[in-house]
């Protein structure tokens, strides 16, 4: 466990370093270019449009937004302006937000799509207006210029493996319930694919749901339905694609009177999720270090706004259903359990031990030596 974690942490640090080194290179290139050739698309006083999909999952406004803004300020000596909008899970609203950004003449867009297909037309309109688009976290369709995310199939595998580990030799002694994310989110399909690749044949899947809009309350309703359909005594584990839904699932399990909760997975290392892990209510989460992902988006966006190539930043490419060979940067993820809270989210300064261990979590923290 320790070695694996250390390796992952090193990989994360290495990625972050590679990203910033590459950035140094491109900043220099831009300087040279300014001297030699026609004026670049823009100087440091660029306008960056930032569109995030929702504000229920803590990550977007607590981490992604401030981290991207900070990195853009760093890269442009504080000269860039970031124009922000959150679609609050509304795909139509996000389409209009892209149009507003086009009207506002942003130099580049960083876009985390609510619905990767429904946004394709708006991406095309941005492209036609000469605005490059960096797809953030979710692979938006349409003519995007760059993409950064985590290895999302790997996220599903990490979750599936952790669930098998928690079930030990008893994996077939009952049924598991699978709570996947929203069908409009291409990542949800990848998490699901990765999880199935590990779980199929090893467990009995009693019920499986694609949860509308990732909503915890929908996961709660689905879980209550699964408990009624399968019977309380038959459920031995729950695959939940993220922490928000894990919260809704655990509430349903408690309401149904489970004395010992079955292992439940998660993702996003939300504070409430980490606290449930400490308290033994949730088995695991997936820690996705947002800083390197945000840095990659900022670096690619600034480079594109200045009319630079991404060769030195993005070493790999991905294909979306509509666009082939998109330059991409993927950041590794870490399985988060009781055993490595200190070495991951606390070490990286995401939460302090004090925050995690506040109030009713103090005793559980003490029991695992977290202080
Ligand atoms: C995914 C994202 C996850 C989680 C989820 C719920 O696309 O990768 O980190 O936030 O959406 O919105």
Short mmCIF file of C-alpha atoms and ligand atoms in Angstrom, two decimals:
data_model
loop_
_atom_site.label_atom_id
_atom_site.label_comp_id
_atom_site.label_asym_id
_atom_site.label_seq_id
_atom_site.Cartn_x
_atom_site.Cartn_y
_atom_site.Cartn_z
CA UNK A 1 0.00 0.00 0.00
CA UNK A 2 2.71 2.43 1.02
CA UNK A 3 4.89 1.77 -1.96
CA UNK A 4 1.98 2.10 -4.33
CA UNK A 5 0.92 5.34 -2.76
CA UNK A 6 4.40 6.76 -2.73
CA UNK A 7 4.76 5.86 -6.38
CA UNK A 8 1.49 7.62 -7.17
CA UNK A 9 2.47 10.69 -5.19
CA UNK A 10 5.79 10.83 -6.99
CA UNK A 11 3.97 10.50 -10.30
CA UNK A 12 1.73 13.40 -9.35
CA UNK A 13 4.67 15.56 -8.31
CA UNK A 14 6.51 14.61 -11.50
CA UNK A 15 3.51 15.56 -13.59
CA UNK A 16 3.18 18.90 -11.86
CA UNK A 17 6.89 19.50 -12.38
CA UNK A 18 6.80 18.49 -16.03
CA UNK A 19 3.88 20.80 -16.57
CA UNK A 20 5.62 23.77 -14.98
CA UNK A 21 8.93 23.08 -16.70
CA UNK A 22 7.17 22.92 -20.01
CA UNK A 23 5.50 26.17 -19.14
CA UNK A 24 8.87 27.85 -18.60
CA UNK A 25 9.87 26.69 -22.06
CA UNK A 26 6.77 28.06 -23.70
CA UNK A 27 6.99 31.39 -21.88
CA UNK A 28 10.48 31.83 -23.28
CA UNK A 29 9.31 30.85 -26.73
CA UNK A 30 6.62 33.46 -26.50
CA UNK A 31 9.14 36.12 -25.57
CA UNK A 32 11.30 35.29 -28.59
CA UNK A 33 8.27 35.18 -30.84
CA UNK A 34 7.15 38.63 -29.72
CA UNK A 35 10.50 40.10 -30.72
CA UNK A 36 10.86 38.35 -34.05
CA UNK A 37 7.47 38.11 -35.67
CA UNK A 38 4.15 39.79 -36.13
CA UNK A 39 2.27 40.54 -32.90
CA UNK A 40 1.08 37.33 -31.20
CA UNK A 41 -2.65 36.73 -30.77
CA UNK A 42 -2.46 38.46 -27.40
CA UNK A 43 0.03 39.57 -24.77
CA UNK A 44 -0.29 38.72 -21.09
CA UNK A 45 -3.44 40.82 -20.81
CA UNK A 46 -5.57 38.02 -22.17
CA UNK A 47 -9.16 37.25 -21.28
CA UNK A 48 -9.82 33.63 -20.30
CA UNK A 49 -13.37 32.27 -20.15
CA UNK A 50 -13.82 29.58 -17.50
CA UNK A 51 -16.98 27.46 -17.59
CA UNK A 52 -17.60 24.85 -14.90
CA UNK A 53 -20.52 22.40 -14.89
CA UNK A 54 -22.09 22.46 -11.45
CA UNK A 55 -21.70 23.64 -7.88
CA UNK A 56 -23.00 20.65 -5.87
CA UNK A 57 -19.79 18.63 -6.03
CA UNK A 58 -17.40 20.56 -3.81
CA UNK A 59 -14.42 20.30 -6.14
CA UNK A 60 -15.46 22.82 -8.75
CA UNK A 61 -15.80 26.01 -6.75
CA UNK A 62 -13.58 25.02 -3.83
CA UNK A 63 -10.63 23.75 -5.86
CA UNK A 64 -10.79 23.83 -9.66
CA UNK A 65 -11.84 27.48 -9.96
CA UNK A 66 -9.37 29.06 -7.51
CA UNK A 67 -6.51 26.80 -8.67
CA UNK A 68 -7.03 27.67 -12.33
CA UNK A 69 -7.32 31.39 -11.54
CA UNK A 70 -4.15 31.30 -9.44
CA UNK A 71 -2.13 29.51 -12.12
CA UNK A 72 -3.33 31.89 -14.85
CA UNK A 73 -2.33 34.86 -12.68
CA UNK A 74 1.09 33.27 -12.11
CA UNK A 75 1.63 32.66 -15.82
CA UNK A 76 0.62 36.15 -16.89
CA UNK A 77 2.04 38.24 -14.07
CA UNK A 78 -1.50 38.95 -12.89
CA UNK A 79 -2.39 40.61 -16.20
CA UNK A 80 -4.97 38.12 -17.43
CA UNK A 81 -8.65 38.43 -16.66
CA UNK A 82 -10.68 35.32 -15.92
CA UNK A 83 -14.40 35.51 -16.71
CA UNK A 84 -16.25 32.74 -14.88
CA UNK A 85 -19.66 31.09 -15.12
CA UNK A 86 -21.08 27.94 -13.53
CA UNK A 87 -23.84 26.10 -15.43
CA UNK A 88 -25.37 24.56 -12.28
CA UNK A 89 -25.91 21.31 -14.17
CA UNK A 90 -27.97 23.01 -16.91
CA UNK A 91 -26.68 22.09 -20.39
CA UNK A 92 -28.81 24.73 -22.15
CA UNK A 93 -27.54 27.42 -19.81
CA UNK A 94 -23.98 26.34 -20.53
CA UNK A 95 -24.58 26.73 -24.27
CA UNK A 96 -25.67 30.34 -23.67
CA UNK A 97 -22.68 30.90 -21.41
CA UNK A 98 -20.38 29.96 -24.31
CA UNK A 99 -22.19 32.48 -26.52
CA UNK A 100 -21.80 35.17 -23.85
CA UNK A 101 -18.07 34.41 -23.73
CA UNK A 102 -17.89 34.76 -27.53
CA UNK A 103 -19.67 38.14 -27.29
CA UNK A 104 -17.25 39.14 -24.52
CA UNK A 105 -14.38 38.34 -26.89
CA UNK A 106 -12.45 36.02 -24.60
CA UNK A 107 -9.14 34.87 -26.08
CA UNK A 108 -9.55 31.27 -24.97
CA UNK A 109 -12.13 29.08 -23.22
CA UNK A 110 -11.60 26.47 -20.51
CA UNK A 111 -14.74 24.35 -20.62
CA UNK A 112 -15.94 21.57 -18.31
CA UNK A 113 -19.08 20.39 -20.09
CA UNK A 114 -22.36 19.53 -18.38
CA UNK A 115 -23.29 17.47 -21.43
CA UNK A 116 -20.39 16.60 -23.71
CA UNK A 117 -22.58 16.08 -26.79
CA UNK A 118 -24.99 18.97 -26.31
CA UNK A 119 -22.09 21.44 -26.07
CA UNK A 120 -20.54 20.49 -29.45
CA UNK A 121 -22.36 23.23 -31.40
CA UNK A 122 -21.23 25.91 -28.98
CA UNK A 123 -17.63 24.66 -29.21
CA UNK A 124 -17.88 25.00 -32.98
CA UNK A 125 -19.24 28.58 -32.64
CA UNK A 126 -16.28 29.47 -30.40
CA UNK A 127 -13.86 27.92 -32.86
CA UNK A 128 -15.47 29.85 -35.74
CA UNK A 129 -15.03 33.05 -33.73
CA UNK A 130 -11.31 32.24 -33.44
CA UNK A 131 -11.50 31.21 -29.78
CA UNK A 132 -9.57 28.04 -28.92
CA UNK A 133 -11.24 25.66 -26.43
CA UNK A 134 -9.50 23.61 -23.73
CA UNK A 135 -11.78 20.78 -22.57
CA UNK A 136 -11.40 20.53 -18.82
CA UNK A 137 -11.90 17.22 -16.98
CA UNK A 138 -14.66 16.05 -19.35
CA UNK A 139 -14.00 15.48 -23.04
CA UNK A 140 -16.40 17.92 -24.71
CA UNK A 141 -17.32 17.07 -28.29
CA UNK A 142 -16.78 19.47 -31.18
CA UNK A 143 -13.50 20.99 -32.44
CA UNK A 144 -11.64 21.35 -29.12
CA UNK A 145 -7.94 22.29 -29.15
CA UNK A 146 -6.73 20.58 -25.97
CA UNK A 147 -7.87 18.36 -23.11
CA UNK A 148 -6.77 17.76 -19.56
CA UNK A 149 -8.22 15.28 -17.12
CA UNK A 150 -7.38 12.27 -14.99
CA UNK A 151 -7.15 8.74 -16.31
CA UNK A 152 -10.86 8.21 -15.88
CA UNK A 153 -11.04 4.52 -16.74
CA UNK A 154 -8.32 4.00 -14.15
CA UNK A 155 -10.54 5.81 -11.60
CA UNK A 156 -13.21 3.13 -12.14
CA UNK A 157 -10.63 0.35 -11.84
CA UNK A 158 -9.25 1.80 -8.60
CA UNK A 159 -12.80 1.94 -7.19
CA UNK A 160 -13.60 -1.63 -8.31
CA UNK A 161 -10.36 -3.04 -6.90
CA UNK A 162 -10.92 -1.32 -3.57
CA UNK A 163 -14.44 -2.76 -3.35
CA UNK A 164 -13.11 -6.29 -4.05
CA UNK A 165 -10.41 -5.76 -1.42
CA UNK A 166 -13.07 -4.70 1.11
CA UNK A 167 -15.22 -7.74 0.32
CA UNK A 168 -12.26 -10.08 0.71
CA UNK A 169 -13.18 -13.75 0.23
CA UNK A 170 -16.89 -12.95 0.53
CA UNK A 171 -17.34 -11.16 -2.79
CA UNK A 172 -19.96 -13.64 -4.03
CA UNK A 173 -21.81 -14.08 -0.74
CA UNK A 174 -24.52 -11.61 -1.70
CA UNK A 175 -25.24 -8.80 -4.11
CA UNK A 176 -23.63 -5.48 -4.82
CA UNK A 177 -25.38 -2.34 -6.04
CA UNK A 178 -23.74 -0.14 -8.68
CA UNK A 179 -24.47 3.59 -8.63
CA UNK A 180 -22.92 5.18 -11.72
CA UNK A 181 -22.85 8.87 -12.61
CA UNK A 182 -24.78 10.91 -15.16
CA UNK A 183 -25.13 9.65 -18.75
CA UNK A 184 -24.41 13.16 -20.07
CA UNK A 185 -20.92 13.05 -18.51
CA UNK A 186 -18.41 11.10 -20.64
CA UNK A 187 -16.29 10.49 -17.53
CA UNK A 188 -19.17 8.61 -15.93
CA UNK A 189 -19.08 6.10 -18.80
CA UNK A 190 -15.32 5.65 -18.31
CA UNK A 191 -15.64 5.17 -14.53
CA UNK A 192 -18.34 2.59 -15.18
CA UNK A 193 -16.28 0.80 -17.83
CA UNK A 194 -13.22 0.65 -15.57
CA UNK A 195 -15.26 -0.61 -12.61
CA UNK A 196 -16.98 -3.31 -14.68
CA UNK A 197 -13.64 -4.49 -16.06
CA UNK A 198 -12.57 -5.29 -12.49
CA UNK A 199 -15.87 -6.39 -10.92
CA UNK A 200 -17.57 -8.46 -13.63
CA UNK A 201 -17.44 -12.17 -12.84
CA UNK A 202 -16.09 -11.50 -9.34
CA UNK A 203 -19.31 -10.17 -7.75
CA UNK A 204 -23.07 -10.46 -8.26
CA UNK A 205 -24.48 -7.15 -9.41
CA UNK A 206 -28.03 -7.06 -8.02
CA UNK A 207 -28.99 -3.58 -9.25
CA UNK A 208 -27.25 -0.96 -11.33
CA UNK A 209 -28.23 2.67 -11.94
CA UNK A 210 -27.06 5.59 -14.09
CA UNK A 211 -27.84 8.39 -11.69
CA UNK A 212 -29.54 11.43 -13.18
CA UNK A 213 -27.29 14.51 -12.91
CA UNK A 214 -24.99 12.89 -10.33
CA UNK A 215 -27.43 14.09 -7.66
CA UNK A 216 -27.00 12.69 -4.13
CA UNK A 217 -30.77 12.75 -3.64
CA UNK A 218 -31.26 10.64 -6.79
CA UNK A 219 -28.63 8.17 -5.53
CA UNK A 220 -30.51 8.09 -2.23
CA UNK A 221 -33.81 7.23 -3.98
CA UNK A 222 -32.10 4.61 -6.18
CA UNK A 223 -30.47 3.01 -3.15
CA UNK A 224 -33.74 2.89 -1.21
CA UNK A 225 -35.28 1.15 -4.25
CA UNK A 226 -32.40 -1.35 -4.42
CA UNK A 227 -32.77 -2.19 -0.73
CA UNK A 228 -36.50 -2.86 -1.20
CA UNK A 229 -35.93 -4.91 -4.35
CA UNK A 230 -32.98 -7.01 -3.20
CA UNK A 231 -33.62 -7.24 0.52
CA UNK A 232 -31.50 -5.66 3.20
CA UNK A 233 -29.68 -8.87 4.12
CA UNK A 234 -28.52 -9.55 0.58
CA UNK A 235 -26.55 -6.32 -0.01
CA UNK A 236 -22.84 -6.72 0.77
CA UNK A 237 -21.32 -3.71 -0.98
CA UNK A 238 -22.07 -0.58 -3.00
CA UNK A 239 -20.07 0.81 -5.90
CA UNK A 240 -20.68 4.56 -5.83
CA UNK A 241 -18.99 6.59 -8.56
CA UNK A 242 -18.47 9.65 -6.35
CA UNK A 243 -18.55 10.95 -2.79
CA UNK A 244 -21.66 13.10 -3.21
CA UNK A 245 -23.69 10.03 -4.18
CA UNK A 246 -21.98 7.92 -1.49
CA UNK A 247 -23.45 10.39 1.03
CA UNK A 248 -26.97 9.79 -0.33
CA UNK A 249 -26.40 6.02 -0.39
CA UNK A 250 -25.14 5.85 3.19
CA UNK A 251 -28.15 7.87 4.36
CA UNK A 252 -30.43 5.33 2.63
CA UNK A 253 -28.55 2.40 4.21
CA UNK A 254 -28.86 3.94 7.67
CA UNK A 255 -32.55 4.72 7.13
CA UNK A 256 -33.11 1.06 6.21
CA UNK A 257 -31.59 0.05 9.54
CA UNK A 258 -28.28 -1.52 8.46
CA UNK A 259 -26.40 -2.21 11.71
CA UNK A 260 -23.07 -2.68 9.99
CA UNK A 261 -22.73 -0.67 6.82
CA UNK A 262 -21.48 -2.53 3.73
CA UNK A 263 -18.38 -1.09 2.04
CA UNK A 264 -19.23 1.93 -0.14
CA UNK A 265 -16.80 3.48 -2.65
CA UNK A 266 -16.52 7.11 -3.74
CA UNK A 267 -14.48 9.69 -5.64
CA UNK A 268 -13.33 13.31 -5.26
CA UNK A 269 -11.93 13.17 -1.70
CA UNK A 270 -14.60 15.64 -0.56
CA UNK A 271 -14.24 16.70 3.06
CA UNK A 272 -17.50 14.95 4.01
CA UNK A 273 -16.28 11.82 2.20
CA UNK A 274 -12.92 11.84 3.96
CA UNK A 275 -14.73 12.27 7.29
CA UNK A 276 -16.99 9.31 6.52
CA UNK A 277 -13.87 7.27 5.73
CA UNK A 278 -12.36 8.26 9.09
CA UNK A 279 -15.62 7.29 10.81
CA UNK A 280 -15.69 3.93 8.99
CA UNK A 281 -18.93 4.68 7.11
CA UNK A 282 -17.39 4.92 3.63
CA UNK A 283 -14.68 2.51 2.58
CA UNK A 284 -12.73 4.63 0.10
CA UNK A 285 -12.61 7.61 -2.20
CA UNK A 286 -10.44 8.48 -5.18
CA UNK A 287 -8.09 11.36 -4.57
CA UNK A 288 -7.65 13.37 -7.73
CA UNK A 289 -5.00 16.03 -7.19
CA UNK A 290 -6.71 19.04 -8.73
CA UNK A 291 -3.64 21.31 -8.70
CA UNK A 292 -1.77 19.60 -11.57
CA UNK A 293 -4.98 19.28 -13.59
CA UNK A 294 -5.76 22.99 -13.09
CA UNK A 295 -2.15 23.91 -13.90
CA UNK A 296 -2.26 21.92 -17.13
CA UNK A 297 -5.49 23.67 -18.19
CA UNK A 298 -4.10 27.10 -17.34
CA UNK A 299 -0.83 26.48 -19.16
CA UNK A 300 -2.48 25.17 -22.31
CA UNK A 301 -5.08 27.96 -22.27
CA UNK A 302 -2.50 30.73 -21.90
CA UNK A 303 -0.34 29.21 -24.65
CA UNK A 304 -3.32 28.91 -27.01
CA UNK A 305 -4.47 32.46 -26.28
CA UNK A 306 -1.03 33.65 -27.31
CA UNK A 307 -1.16 31.65 -30.50
CA UNK A 308 1.48 29.15 -29.37
CA UNK A 309 1.70 25.44 -30.15
CA UNK A 310 1.17 22.89 -27.38
CA UNK A 311 3.97 20.49 -28.38
CA UNK A 312 6.10 21.20 -25.33
CA UNK A 313 3.15 20.92 -22.93
CA UNK A 314 1.01 18.03 -24.10
CA UNK A 315 2.89 14.86 -24.93
CA UNK A 316 -0.08 12.65 -25.73
CA UNK A 317 -3.32 12.87 -27.68
CA UNK A 318 -6.88 11.59 -27.29
CA UNK A 319 -9.74 11.06 -29.73
CA UNK A 320 -13.24 12.27 -28.91
CA UNK A 321 -16.25 10.92 -30.83
CA UNK A 322 -15.98 14.00 -33.10
CA UNK A 323 -12.35 15.12 -32.99
CA UNK A 324 -9.18 13.10 -33.43
CA UNK A 325 -5.67 13.67 -32.05
CA UNK A 326 -6.49 16.27 -29.38
CA UNK A 327 -3.32 17.25 -27.43
CA UNK A 328 -3.89 16.04 -23.87
CA UNK A 329 -2.42 15.92 -20.38
CA UNK A 330 -3.70 13.19 -18.03
CA UNK A 331 -2.94 13.26 -14.30
CA UNK A 332 -2.66 10.05 -12.20
CA UNK A 333 -5.08 9.30 -9.33
CA UNK A 334 -4.70 7.72 -5.89
CA UNK A 335 -6.99 5.31 -3.98
CA UNK A 336 -7.83 6.99 -0.67
CA UNK A 337 -8.60 4.91 2.42
CA UNK A 338 -8.17 5.30 6.17
CA UNK A 339 -4.56 4.16 5.71
CA UNK A 340 -3.32 7.07 3.59
CA UNK A 341 -5.34 10.18 4.51
CA UNK A 342 -2.27 11.69 6.15
CA UNK A 343 0.02 10.98 3.19
CA UNK A 344 -2.33 12.36 0.54
CA UNK A 345 -4.93 15.07 1.21
CA UNK A 346 -3.29 16.26 4.43
CA UNK A 347 0.24 16.19 3.01
CA UNK A 348 -0.85 18.05 -0.14
CA UNK A 349 -2.57 20.70 1.99
CA UNK A 350 -6.05 19.97 0.63
CA UNK A 351 -7.42 19.70 4.21
CA UNK A 352 -5.71 20.03 7.55
CA UNK A 353 -6.03 17.17 10.04
CA UNK A 354 -7.80 19.71 12.26
CA UNK A 355 -10.48 20.29 9.62
CA UNK A 356 -11.03 16.57 9.07
CA UNK A 357 -11.03 15.77 12.77
CA UNK A 358 -13.38 18.55 13.85
CA UNK A 359 -16.19 17.85 16.34
CA UNK A 360 -17.62 14.37 16.26
CA UNK A 361 -14.72 13.00 14.19
CA UNK A 362 -12.10 13.62 16.90
CA UNK A 363 -12.30 10.16 18.48
CA UNK A 364 -12.25 8.30 15.15
CA UNK A 365 -9.25 10.38 14.07
CA UNK A 366 -7.43 9.59 17.31
CA UNK A 367 -8.08 5.88 16.71
CA UNK A 368 -6.24 6.01 13.36
CA UNK A 369 -3.53 8.35 14.62
CA UNK A 370 -4.65 11.34 12.55
CA UNK A 371 -3.92 14.60 14.30
C1 LIG B 1 -16.99 13.99 -13.08
C2 LIG B 1 -15.75 14.42 -12.43
C3 LIG B 1 -15.76 13.96 -11.00
C4 LIG B 1 -17.03 14.38 -10.29
C5 LIG B 1 -18.26 14.15 -11.11
C6 LIG B 1 -19.50 14.81 -10.50
O1 LIG B 1 -16.97 14.32 -14.40
O2 LIG B 1 -14.62 13.90 -13.09
O3 LIG B 1 -14.63 14.45 -10.35
O4 LIG B 1 -16.94 15.68 -9.92
O5 LIG B 1 -18.08 14.58 -12.43
O6 LIG B 1 -19.74 16.08 -10.96
#
